[in-house]
mmCIF file of C-alpha atoms and ligand atoms in Angstrom:
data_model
loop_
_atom_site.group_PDB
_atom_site.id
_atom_site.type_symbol
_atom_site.label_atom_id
_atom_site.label_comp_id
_atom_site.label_asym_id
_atom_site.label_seq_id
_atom_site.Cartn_x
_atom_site.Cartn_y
_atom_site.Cartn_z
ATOM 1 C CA UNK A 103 -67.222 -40.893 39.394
ATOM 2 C CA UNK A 104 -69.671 -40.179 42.243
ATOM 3 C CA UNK A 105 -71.039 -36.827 43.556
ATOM 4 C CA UNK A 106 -68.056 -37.037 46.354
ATOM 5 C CA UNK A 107 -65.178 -36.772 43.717
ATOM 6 C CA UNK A 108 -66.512 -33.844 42.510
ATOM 7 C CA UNK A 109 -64.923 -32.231 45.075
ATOM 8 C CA UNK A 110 -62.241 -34.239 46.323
ATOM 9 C CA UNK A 111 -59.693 -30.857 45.006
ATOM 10 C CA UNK A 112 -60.977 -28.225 46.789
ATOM 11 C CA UNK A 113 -61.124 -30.757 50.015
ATOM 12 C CA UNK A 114 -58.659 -32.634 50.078
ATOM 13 C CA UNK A 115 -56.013 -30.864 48.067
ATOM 14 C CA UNK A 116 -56.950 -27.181 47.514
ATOM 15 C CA UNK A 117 -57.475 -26.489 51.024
ATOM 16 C CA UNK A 118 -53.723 -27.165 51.285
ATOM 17 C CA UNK A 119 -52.145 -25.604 48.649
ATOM 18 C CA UNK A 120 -54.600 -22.878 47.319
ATOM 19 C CA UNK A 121 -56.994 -21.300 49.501
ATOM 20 C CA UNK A 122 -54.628 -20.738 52.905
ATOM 21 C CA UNK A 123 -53.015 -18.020 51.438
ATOM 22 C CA UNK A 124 -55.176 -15.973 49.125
ATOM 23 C CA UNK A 125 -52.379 -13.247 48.743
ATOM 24 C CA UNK A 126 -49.565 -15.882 48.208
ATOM 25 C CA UNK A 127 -52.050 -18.140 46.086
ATOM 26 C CA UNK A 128 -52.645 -15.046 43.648
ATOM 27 C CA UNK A 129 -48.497 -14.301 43.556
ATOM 28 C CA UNK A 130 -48.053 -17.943 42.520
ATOM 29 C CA UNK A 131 -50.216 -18.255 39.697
ATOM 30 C CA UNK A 132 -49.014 -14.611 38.809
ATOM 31 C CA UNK A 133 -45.587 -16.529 38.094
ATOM 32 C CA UNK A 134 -46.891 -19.343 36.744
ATOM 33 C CA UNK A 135 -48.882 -17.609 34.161
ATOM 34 C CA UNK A 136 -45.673 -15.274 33.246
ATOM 35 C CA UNK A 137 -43.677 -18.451 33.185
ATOM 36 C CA UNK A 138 -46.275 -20.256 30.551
ATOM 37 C CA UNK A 139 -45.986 -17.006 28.730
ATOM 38 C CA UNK A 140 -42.470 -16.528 28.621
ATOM 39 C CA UNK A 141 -42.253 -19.847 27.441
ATOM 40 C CA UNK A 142 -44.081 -19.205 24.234
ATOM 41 C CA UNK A 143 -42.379 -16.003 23.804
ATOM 42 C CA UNK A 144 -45.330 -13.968 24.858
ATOM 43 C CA UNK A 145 -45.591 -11.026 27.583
ATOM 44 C CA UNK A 146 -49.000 -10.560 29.768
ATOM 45 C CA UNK A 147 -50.396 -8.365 27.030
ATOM 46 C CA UNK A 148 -50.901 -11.443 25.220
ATOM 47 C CA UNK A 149 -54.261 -11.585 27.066
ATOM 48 C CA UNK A 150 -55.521 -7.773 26.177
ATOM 49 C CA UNK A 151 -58.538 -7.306 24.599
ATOM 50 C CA UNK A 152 -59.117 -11.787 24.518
ATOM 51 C CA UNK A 153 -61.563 -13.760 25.607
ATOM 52 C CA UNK A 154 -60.729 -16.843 27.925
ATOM 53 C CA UNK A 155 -61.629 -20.180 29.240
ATOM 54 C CA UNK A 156 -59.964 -21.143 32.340
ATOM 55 C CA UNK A 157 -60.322 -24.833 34.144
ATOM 56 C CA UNK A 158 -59.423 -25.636 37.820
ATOM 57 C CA UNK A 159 -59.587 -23.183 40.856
ATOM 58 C CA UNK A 160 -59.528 -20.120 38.814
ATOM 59 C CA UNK A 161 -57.149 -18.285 39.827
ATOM 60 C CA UNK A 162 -55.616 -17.933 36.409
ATOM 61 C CA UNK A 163 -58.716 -16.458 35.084
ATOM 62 C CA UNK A 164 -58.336 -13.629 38.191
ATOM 63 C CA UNK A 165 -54.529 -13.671 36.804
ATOM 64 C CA UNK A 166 -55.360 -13.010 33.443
ATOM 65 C CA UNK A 167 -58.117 -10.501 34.082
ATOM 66 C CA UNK A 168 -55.217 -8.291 35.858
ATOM 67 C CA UNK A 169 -53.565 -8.482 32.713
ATOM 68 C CA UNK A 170 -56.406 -6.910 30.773
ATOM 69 C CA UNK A 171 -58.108 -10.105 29.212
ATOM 70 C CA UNK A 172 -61.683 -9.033 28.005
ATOM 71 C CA UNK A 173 -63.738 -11.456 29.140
ATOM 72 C CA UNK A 174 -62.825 -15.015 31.155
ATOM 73 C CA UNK A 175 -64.886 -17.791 31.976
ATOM 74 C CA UNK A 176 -64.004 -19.960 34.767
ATOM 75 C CA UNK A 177 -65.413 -23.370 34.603
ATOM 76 C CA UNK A 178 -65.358 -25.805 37.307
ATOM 77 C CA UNK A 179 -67.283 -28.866 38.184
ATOM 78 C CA UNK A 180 -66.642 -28.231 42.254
ATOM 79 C CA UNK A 181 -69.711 -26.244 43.267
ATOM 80 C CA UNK A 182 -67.828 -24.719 46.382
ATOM 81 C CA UNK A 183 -64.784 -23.453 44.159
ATOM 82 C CA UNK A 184 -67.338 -22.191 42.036
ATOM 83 C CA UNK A 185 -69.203 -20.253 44.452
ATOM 84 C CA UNK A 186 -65.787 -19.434 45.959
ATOM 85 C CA UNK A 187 -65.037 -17.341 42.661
ATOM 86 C CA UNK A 188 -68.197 -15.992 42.377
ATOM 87 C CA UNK A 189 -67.987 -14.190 45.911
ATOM 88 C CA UNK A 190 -64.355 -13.161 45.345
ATOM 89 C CA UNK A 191 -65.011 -11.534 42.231
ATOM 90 C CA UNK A 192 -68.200 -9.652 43.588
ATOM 91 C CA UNK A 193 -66.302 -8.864 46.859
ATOM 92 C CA UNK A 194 -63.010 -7.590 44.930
ATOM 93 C CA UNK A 195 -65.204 -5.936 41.957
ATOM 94 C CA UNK A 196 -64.361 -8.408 39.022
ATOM 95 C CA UNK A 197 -66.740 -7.866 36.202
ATOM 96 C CA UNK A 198 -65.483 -10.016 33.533
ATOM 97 C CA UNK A 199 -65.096 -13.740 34.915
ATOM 98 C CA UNK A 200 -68.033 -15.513 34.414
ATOM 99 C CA UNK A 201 -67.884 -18.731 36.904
ATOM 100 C CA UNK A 202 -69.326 -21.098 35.770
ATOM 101 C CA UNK A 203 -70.234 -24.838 37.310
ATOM 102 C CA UNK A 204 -70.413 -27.443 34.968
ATOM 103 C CA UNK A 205 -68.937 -31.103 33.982
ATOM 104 C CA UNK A 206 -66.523 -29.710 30.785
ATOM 105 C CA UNK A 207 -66.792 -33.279 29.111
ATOM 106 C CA UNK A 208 -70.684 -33.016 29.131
ATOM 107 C CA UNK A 209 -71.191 -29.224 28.441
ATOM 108 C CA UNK A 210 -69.736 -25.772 28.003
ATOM 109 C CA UNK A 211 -72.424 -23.604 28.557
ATOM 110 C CA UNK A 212 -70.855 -21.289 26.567
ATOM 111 C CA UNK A 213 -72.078 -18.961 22.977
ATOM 112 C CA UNK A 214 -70.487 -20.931 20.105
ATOM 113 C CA UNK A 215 -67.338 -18.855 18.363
ATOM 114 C CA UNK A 216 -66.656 -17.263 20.958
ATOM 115 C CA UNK A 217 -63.304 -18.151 22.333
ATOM 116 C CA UNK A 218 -59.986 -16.860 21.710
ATOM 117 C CA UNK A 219 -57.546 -18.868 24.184
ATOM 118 C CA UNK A 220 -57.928 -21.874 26.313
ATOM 119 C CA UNK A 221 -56.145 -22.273 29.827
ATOM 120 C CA UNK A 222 -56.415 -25.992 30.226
ATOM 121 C CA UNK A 223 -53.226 -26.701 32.835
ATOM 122 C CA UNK A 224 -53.002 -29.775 34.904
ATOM 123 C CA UNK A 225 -56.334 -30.976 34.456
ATOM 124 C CA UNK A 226 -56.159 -33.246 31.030
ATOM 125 C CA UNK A 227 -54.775 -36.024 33.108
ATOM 126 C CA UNK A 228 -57.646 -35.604 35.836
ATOM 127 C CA UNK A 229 -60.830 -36.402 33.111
ATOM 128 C CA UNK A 230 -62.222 -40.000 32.730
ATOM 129 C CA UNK A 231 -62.619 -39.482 28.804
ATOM 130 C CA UNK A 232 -60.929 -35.389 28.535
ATOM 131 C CA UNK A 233 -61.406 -36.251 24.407
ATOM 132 C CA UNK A 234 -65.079 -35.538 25.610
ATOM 133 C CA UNK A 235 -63.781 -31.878 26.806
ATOM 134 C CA UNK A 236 -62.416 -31.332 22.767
ATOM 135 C CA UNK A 237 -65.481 -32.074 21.305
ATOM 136 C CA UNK A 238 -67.340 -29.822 23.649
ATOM 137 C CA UNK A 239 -64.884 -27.814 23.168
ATOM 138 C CA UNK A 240 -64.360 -26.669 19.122
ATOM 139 C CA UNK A 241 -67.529 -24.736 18.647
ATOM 140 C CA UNK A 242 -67.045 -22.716 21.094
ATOM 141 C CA UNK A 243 -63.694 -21.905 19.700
ATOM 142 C CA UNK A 244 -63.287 -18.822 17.409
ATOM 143 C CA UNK A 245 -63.072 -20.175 13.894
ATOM 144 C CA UNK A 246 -60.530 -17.376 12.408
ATOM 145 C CA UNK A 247 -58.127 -18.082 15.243
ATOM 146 C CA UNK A 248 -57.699 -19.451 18.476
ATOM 147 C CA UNK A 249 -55.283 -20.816 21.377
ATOM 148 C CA UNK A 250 -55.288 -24.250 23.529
ATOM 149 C CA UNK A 251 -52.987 -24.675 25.701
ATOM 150 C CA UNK A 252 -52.464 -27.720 27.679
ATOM 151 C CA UNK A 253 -49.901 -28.710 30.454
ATOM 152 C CA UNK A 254 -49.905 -32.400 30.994
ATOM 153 C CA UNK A 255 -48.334 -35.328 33.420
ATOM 154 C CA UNK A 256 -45.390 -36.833 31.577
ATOM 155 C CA UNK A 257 -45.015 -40.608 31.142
ATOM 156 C CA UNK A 258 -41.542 -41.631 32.097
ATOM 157 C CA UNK A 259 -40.364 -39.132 34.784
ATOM 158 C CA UNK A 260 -39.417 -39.798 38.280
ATOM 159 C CA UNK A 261 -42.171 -38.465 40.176
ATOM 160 C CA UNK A 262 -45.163 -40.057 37.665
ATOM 161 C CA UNK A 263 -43.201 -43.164 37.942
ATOM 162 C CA UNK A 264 -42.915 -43.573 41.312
ATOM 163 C CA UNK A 265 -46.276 -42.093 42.148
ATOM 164 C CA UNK A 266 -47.864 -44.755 39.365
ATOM 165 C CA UNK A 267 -46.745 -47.434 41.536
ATOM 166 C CA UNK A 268 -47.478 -45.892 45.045
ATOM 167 C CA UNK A 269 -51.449 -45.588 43.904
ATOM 168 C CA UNK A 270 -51.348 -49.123 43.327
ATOM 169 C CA UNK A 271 -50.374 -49.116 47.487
ATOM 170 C CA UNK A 272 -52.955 -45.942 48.173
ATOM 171 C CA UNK A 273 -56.213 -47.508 47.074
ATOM 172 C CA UNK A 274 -55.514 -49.901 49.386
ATOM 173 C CA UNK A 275 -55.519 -47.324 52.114
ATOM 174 C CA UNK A 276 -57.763 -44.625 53.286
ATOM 175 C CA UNK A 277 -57.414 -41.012 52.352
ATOM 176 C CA UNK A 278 -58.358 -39.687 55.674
ATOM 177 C CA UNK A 279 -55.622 -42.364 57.608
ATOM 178 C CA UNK A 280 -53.420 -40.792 55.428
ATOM 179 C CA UNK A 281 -54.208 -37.462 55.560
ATOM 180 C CA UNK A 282 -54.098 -37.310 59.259
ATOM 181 C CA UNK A 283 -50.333 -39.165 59.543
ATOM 182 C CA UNK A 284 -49.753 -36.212 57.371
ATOM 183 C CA UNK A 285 -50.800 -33.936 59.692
ATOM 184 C CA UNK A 286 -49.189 -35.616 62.541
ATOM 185 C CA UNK A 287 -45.354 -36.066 60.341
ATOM 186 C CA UNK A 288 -45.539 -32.584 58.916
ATOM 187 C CA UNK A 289 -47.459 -30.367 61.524
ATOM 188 C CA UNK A 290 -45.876 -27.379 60.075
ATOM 189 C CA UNK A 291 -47.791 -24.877 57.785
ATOM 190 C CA UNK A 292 -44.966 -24.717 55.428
ATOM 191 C CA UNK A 293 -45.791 -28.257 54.574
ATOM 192 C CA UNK A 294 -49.120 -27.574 53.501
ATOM 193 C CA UNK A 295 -47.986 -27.306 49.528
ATOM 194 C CA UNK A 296 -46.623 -30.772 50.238
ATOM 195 C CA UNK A 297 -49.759 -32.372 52.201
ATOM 196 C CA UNK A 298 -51.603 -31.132 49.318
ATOM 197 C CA UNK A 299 -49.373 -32.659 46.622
ATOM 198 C CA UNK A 300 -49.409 -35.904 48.149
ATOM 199 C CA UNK A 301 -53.394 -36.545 48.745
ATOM 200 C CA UNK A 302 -53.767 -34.875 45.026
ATOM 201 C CA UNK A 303 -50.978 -37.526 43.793
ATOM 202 C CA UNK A 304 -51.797 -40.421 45.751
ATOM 203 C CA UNK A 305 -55.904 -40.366 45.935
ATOM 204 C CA UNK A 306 -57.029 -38.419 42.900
ATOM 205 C CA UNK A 307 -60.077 -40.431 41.387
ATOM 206 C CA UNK A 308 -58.657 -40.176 37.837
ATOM 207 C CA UNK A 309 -55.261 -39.850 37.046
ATOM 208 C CA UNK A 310 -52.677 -40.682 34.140
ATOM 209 C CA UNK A 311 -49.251 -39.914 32.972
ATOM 210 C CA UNK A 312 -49.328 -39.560 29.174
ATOM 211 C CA UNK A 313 -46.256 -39.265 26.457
ATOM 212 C CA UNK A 314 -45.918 -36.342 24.688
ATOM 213 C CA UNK A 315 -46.522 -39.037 21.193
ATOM 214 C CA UNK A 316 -50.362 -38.980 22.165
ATOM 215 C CA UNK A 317 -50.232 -35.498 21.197
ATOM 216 C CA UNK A 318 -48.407 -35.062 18.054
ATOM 217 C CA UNK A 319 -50.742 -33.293 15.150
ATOM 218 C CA UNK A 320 -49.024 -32.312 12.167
ATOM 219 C CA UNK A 321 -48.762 -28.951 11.545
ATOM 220 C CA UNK A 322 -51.054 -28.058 14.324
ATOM 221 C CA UNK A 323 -49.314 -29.239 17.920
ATOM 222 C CA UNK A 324 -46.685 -27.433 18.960
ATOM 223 C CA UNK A 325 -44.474 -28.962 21.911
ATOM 224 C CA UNK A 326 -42.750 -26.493 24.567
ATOM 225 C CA UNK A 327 -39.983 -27.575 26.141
ATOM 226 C CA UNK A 328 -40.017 -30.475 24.405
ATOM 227 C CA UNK A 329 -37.574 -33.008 24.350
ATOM 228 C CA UNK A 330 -37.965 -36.438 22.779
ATOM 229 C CA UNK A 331 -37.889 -39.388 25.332
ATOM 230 C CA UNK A 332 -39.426 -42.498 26.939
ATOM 231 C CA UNK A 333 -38.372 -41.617 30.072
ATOM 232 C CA UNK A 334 -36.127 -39.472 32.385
ATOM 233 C CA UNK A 335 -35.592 -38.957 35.539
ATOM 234 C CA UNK A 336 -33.442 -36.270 35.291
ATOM 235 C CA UNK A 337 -34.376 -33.012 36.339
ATOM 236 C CA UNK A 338 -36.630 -32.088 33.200
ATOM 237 C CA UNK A 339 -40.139 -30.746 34.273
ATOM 238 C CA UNK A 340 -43.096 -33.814 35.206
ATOM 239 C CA UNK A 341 -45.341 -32.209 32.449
ATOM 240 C CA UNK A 342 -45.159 -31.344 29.300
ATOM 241 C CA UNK A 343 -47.017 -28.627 27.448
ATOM 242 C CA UNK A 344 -48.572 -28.745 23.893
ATOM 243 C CA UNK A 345 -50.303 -25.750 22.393
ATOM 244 C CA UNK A 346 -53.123 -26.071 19.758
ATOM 245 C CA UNK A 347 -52.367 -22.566 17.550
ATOM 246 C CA UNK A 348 -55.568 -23.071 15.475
ATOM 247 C CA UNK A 349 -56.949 -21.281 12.154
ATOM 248 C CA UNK A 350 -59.713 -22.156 9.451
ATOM 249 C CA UNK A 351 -56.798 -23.918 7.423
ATOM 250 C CA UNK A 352 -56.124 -26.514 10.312
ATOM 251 C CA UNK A 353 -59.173 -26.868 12.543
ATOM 252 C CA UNK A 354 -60.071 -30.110 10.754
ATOM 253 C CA UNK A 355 -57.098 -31.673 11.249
ATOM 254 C CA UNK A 356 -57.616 -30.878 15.156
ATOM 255 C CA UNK A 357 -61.487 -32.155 14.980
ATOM 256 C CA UNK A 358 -60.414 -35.544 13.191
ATOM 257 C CA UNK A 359 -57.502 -36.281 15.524
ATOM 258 C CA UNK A 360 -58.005 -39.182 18.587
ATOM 259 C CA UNK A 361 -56.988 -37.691 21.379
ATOM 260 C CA UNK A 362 -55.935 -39.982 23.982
ATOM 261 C CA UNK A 363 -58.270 -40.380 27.151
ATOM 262 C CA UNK A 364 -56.141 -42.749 29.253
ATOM 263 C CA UNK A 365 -51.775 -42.061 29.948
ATOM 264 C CA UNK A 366 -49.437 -44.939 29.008
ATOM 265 C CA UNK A 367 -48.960 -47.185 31.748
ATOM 266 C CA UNK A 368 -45.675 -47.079 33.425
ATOM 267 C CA UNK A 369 -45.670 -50.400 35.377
ATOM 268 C CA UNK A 370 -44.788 -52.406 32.354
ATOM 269 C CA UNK A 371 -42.094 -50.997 31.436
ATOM 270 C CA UNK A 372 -38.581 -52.059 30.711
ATOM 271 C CA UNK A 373 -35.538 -49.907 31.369
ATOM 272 C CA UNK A 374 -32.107 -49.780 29.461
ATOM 273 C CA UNK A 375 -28.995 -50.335 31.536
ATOM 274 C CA UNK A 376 -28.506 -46.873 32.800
ATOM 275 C CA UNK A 377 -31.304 -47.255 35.096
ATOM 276 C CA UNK A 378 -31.334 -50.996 35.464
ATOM 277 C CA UNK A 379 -32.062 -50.806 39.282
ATOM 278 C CA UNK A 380 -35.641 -49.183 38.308
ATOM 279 C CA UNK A 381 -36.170 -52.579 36.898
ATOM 280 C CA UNK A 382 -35.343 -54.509 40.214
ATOM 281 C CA UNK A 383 -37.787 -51.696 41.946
ATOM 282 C CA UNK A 384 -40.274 -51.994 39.471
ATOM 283 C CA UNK A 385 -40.793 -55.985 40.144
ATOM 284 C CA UNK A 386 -40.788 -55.345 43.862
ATOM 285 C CA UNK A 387 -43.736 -53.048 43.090
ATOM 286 C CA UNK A 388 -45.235 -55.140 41.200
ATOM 287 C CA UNK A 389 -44.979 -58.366 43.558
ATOM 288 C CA UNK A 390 -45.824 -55.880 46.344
ATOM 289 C CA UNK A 391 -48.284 -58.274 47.677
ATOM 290 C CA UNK A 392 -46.058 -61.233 48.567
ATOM 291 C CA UNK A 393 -43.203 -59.542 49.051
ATOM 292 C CA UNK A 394 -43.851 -56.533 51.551
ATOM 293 C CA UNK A 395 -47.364 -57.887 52.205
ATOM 294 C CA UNK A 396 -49.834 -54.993 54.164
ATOM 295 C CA UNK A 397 -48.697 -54.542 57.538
ATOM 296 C CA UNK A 398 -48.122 -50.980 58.171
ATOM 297 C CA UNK A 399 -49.149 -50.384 54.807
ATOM 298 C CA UNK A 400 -49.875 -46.126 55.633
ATOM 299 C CA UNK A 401 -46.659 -45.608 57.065
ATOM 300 C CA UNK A 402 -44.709 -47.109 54.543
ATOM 301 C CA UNK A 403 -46.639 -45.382 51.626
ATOM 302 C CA UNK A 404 -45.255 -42.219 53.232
ATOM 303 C CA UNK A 405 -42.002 -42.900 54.086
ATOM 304 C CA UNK A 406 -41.840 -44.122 50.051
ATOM 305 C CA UNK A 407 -44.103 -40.938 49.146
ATOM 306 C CA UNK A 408 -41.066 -38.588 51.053
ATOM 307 C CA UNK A 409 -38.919 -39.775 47.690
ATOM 308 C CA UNK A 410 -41.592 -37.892 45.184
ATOM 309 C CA UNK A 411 -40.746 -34.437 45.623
ATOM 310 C CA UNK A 412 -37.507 -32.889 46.371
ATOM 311 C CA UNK A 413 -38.131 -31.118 49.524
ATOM 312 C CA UNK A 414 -36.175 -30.441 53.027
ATOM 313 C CA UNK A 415 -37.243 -33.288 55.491
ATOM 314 C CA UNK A 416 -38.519 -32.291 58.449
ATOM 315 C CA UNK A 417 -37.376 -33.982 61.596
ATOM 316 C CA UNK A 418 -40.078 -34.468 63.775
ATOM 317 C CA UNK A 419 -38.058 -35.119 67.251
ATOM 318 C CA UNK A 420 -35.575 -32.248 66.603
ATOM 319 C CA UNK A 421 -38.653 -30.100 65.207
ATOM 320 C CA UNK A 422 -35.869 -28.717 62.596
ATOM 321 C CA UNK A 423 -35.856 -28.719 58.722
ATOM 322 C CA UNK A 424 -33.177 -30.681 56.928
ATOM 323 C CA UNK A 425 -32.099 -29.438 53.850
ATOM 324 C CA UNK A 426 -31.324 -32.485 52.680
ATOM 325 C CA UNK A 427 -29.157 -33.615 49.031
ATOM 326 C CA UNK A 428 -29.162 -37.464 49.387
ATOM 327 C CA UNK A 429 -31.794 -37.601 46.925
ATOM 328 C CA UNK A 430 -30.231 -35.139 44.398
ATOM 329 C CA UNK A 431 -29.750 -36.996 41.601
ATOM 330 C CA UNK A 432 -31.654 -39.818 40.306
ATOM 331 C CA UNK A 433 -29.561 -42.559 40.876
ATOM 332 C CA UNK A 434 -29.051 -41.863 44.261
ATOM 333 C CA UNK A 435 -33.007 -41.394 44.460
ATOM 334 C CA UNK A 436 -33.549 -45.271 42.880
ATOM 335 C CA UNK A 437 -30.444 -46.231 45.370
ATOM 336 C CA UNK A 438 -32.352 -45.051 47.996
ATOM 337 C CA UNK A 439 -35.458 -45.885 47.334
ATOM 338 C CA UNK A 440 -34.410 -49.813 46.581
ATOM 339 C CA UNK A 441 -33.144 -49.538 50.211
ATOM 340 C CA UNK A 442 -36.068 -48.316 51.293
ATOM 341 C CA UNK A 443 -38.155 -51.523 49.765
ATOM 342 C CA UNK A 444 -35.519 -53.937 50.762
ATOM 343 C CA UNK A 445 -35.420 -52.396 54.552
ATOM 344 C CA UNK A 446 -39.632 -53.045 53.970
ATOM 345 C CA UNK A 447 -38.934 -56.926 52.700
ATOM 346 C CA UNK A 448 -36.721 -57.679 55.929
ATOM 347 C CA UNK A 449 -39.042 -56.786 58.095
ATOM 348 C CA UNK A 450 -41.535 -58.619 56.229
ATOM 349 C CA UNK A 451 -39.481 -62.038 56.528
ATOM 350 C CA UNK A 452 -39.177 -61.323 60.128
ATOM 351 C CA UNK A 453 -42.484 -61.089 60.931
HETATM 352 C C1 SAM B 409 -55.501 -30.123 39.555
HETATM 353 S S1 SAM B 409 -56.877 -29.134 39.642
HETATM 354 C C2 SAM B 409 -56.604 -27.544 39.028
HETATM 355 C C3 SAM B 409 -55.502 -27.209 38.103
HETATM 356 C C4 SAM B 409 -55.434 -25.778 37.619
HETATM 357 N N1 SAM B 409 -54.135 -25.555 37.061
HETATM 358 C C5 SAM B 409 -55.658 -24.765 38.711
HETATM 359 O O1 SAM B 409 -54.816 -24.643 39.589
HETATM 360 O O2 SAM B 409 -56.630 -24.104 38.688
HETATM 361 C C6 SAM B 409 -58.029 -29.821 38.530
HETATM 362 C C7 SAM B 409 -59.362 -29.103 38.535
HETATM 363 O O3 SAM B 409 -60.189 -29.648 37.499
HETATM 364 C C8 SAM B 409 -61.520 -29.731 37.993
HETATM 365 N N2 SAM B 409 -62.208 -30.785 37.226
HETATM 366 C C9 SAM B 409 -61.912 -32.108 37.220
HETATM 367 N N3 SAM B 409 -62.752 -32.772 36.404
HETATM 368 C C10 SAM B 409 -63.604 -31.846 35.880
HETATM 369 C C11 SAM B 409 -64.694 -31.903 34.978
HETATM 370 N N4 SAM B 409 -65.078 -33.062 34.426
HETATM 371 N N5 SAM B 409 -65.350 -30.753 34.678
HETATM 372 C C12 SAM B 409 -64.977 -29.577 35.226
HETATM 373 N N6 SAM B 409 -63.929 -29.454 36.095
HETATM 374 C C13 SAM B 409 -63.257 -30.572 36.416
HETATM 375 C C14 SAM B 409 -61.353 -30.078 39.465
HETATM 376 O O4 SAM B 409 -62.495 -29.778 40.240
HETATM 377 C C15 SAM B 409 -60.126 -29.232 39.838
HETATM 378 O O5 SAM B 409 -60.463 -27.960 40.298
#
């Protein structure tokens, strides 16, 4: 990883889909945290009188201090997130975030047995070795009882799937081509969220999709939401979550376990007759090379990238928003995306 990636979030995905809207930003990760709650069965006083760890932007630590958390430290390795929080908590009178920059897989610059609940969303699948992050981890964790909670890419769905196979396109292309034929397709604000999404999905420096199997601990991982699969690509969330509910009777199970540092790859894989037309997608992916060859390469990635994400496409002559259900249902998503790579392999022969 060099010094650059460190903050390749904050800009070239962050600026999108976190710091535009501070307001909005703050009302969206109020949800999210009541939704992680709810999940578990919990209500926001969960966090009274705790003491946090937060990774990523932070805004769940700003989140959780609202909801009466004792203390929270925010830990990023982005220096300008960082200092972001730092001024936004001294600005809005926040005493008790600590943010905090620092590589989580090298050091936690935190007192040992101190820690009652860890926010670790979305991030797992970002670390080169997160197993690293663990070990660091567990001392600081308070031995009597303590909380991790991760949220986590999931092997097998439609949008890791597809995305697995456009990065093997991406890194042949350049972020900032991209980014500006985003700007130029989607010139609207409202696509921001989505411009973000798509340079976070298609240009992250590290990034896996793991199964949920990676995870399993008896008698210590608990699995929300969790249903048992090799893949779907119905309409069942792209992570899954795992909790860590951890006491002195089965922390050493937790300190012996391997946890995984790299996803299960995708590319490889072989699906049953219900979705036998991923398999005839799959080996045009894979053959990519001498099949659609790299003319146009930007454009296309986009065009396939439009497939990821439900979301109303925008029609850039009429300047209107189509709300629009071809691609409700996942085998009219794989129809349409094999038409999509066939259209690609004509043009190709023509050329
Ligand atoms: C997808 S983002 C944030 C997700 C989080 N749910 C949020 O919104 O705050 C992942 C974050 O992890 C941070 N990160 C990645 N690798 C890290 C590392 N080794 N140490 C500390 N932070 C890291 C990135 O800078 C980024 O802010």
């Amino acid at each position: 990883m060099n010094l650059n990636d460190k903050e390749f979030f904050s800009q070239s995905v962050h600026k999108y889909i976190v710091y535009k809207d501070i307001d909005e930003t703050l009302k969206k990760y109020r949800k999210r945290v009541l939704s992680e709650l709810h999940l578990r069965n919990l209500t926001e006083d969960f966090f009274k009188d705790r003491v946090l760890i937060d990774v990523g932007t932070g805004f769940q630590a700003i989140v959780a201090s609202q909801m009466g958390a004792k203390f929270i430290y925010h830990l990023d390795q982005s220096k300008s997130q960082v200092l972001w929080m730092q001024e936004y908590c001294r600005l809005n009178g926040i005493h008790n975030i600590k943010s905090i920059q620092c590589d989580i897989t090298k050091n936690i610059p935190i007192e040992d047995n101190s820690i009652d609940i860890v926010l670790f969303f979305g991030v797992w699948h970002h670390l080169i070795t997160p197993s690293d992050f663990i070990r660091q981890l567990i001392p600081k964790l308070h031995v009597k009882e303590s909380y991790v909670w991760l949220r986590v890419y999931r092997f097998g769905s439609w949008s890791r799937w597809l995305v697995e196979n456009l990065r093997q396109i991406s890194k042949k292309t350049d972020l900032h081509v991209i980014e500006n034929l985003l700007n130029i397709r989607y010139p609207h604000l409202s696509s921001d969220q989505y411009k973000g999404d798509a340079l976070d999905d298609l240009f992250a420096p590290v990034w896996g999709a793991f199964h949920p199997r990676q995870f399993y601990i008896e008698c210590v991982a608990t699995f929300i939401n969790y249903k048992d699969f090799e893949y779907n690509f119905n309409d069942n969330d792209e992570n899954f979550r795992v909790d860590f509910n951890l006491n002195n009777e089965n922390i050493e199970l937790f300190k012996k376990f391997n946890f995984p540092d790299k996803g299960e790859c995708q590319t490889d894989f072989k699906f049953n007759k219900d979705y036998e037309i991923a398999n005839e997608i799959q080996n045009i992916f894979n053959n990519w090379d001498e099949v659609i060859g790299s003319d146009n390469l930007e454009d296309k990635l986009i065009t396939l990238y439009e497939l990821v994400r439900k979301k109303p496409i925008f029609n850039f002559y009429t300047q209107v928003y189509i709300e629009d259900n071809s691609c409700a249902d996942f085998t009219k998503r794989l129809e349409l995306l094999l038409h999509i790579l066939n259209t690609f392999k004509k043009e190709q022969k023509c050329i």
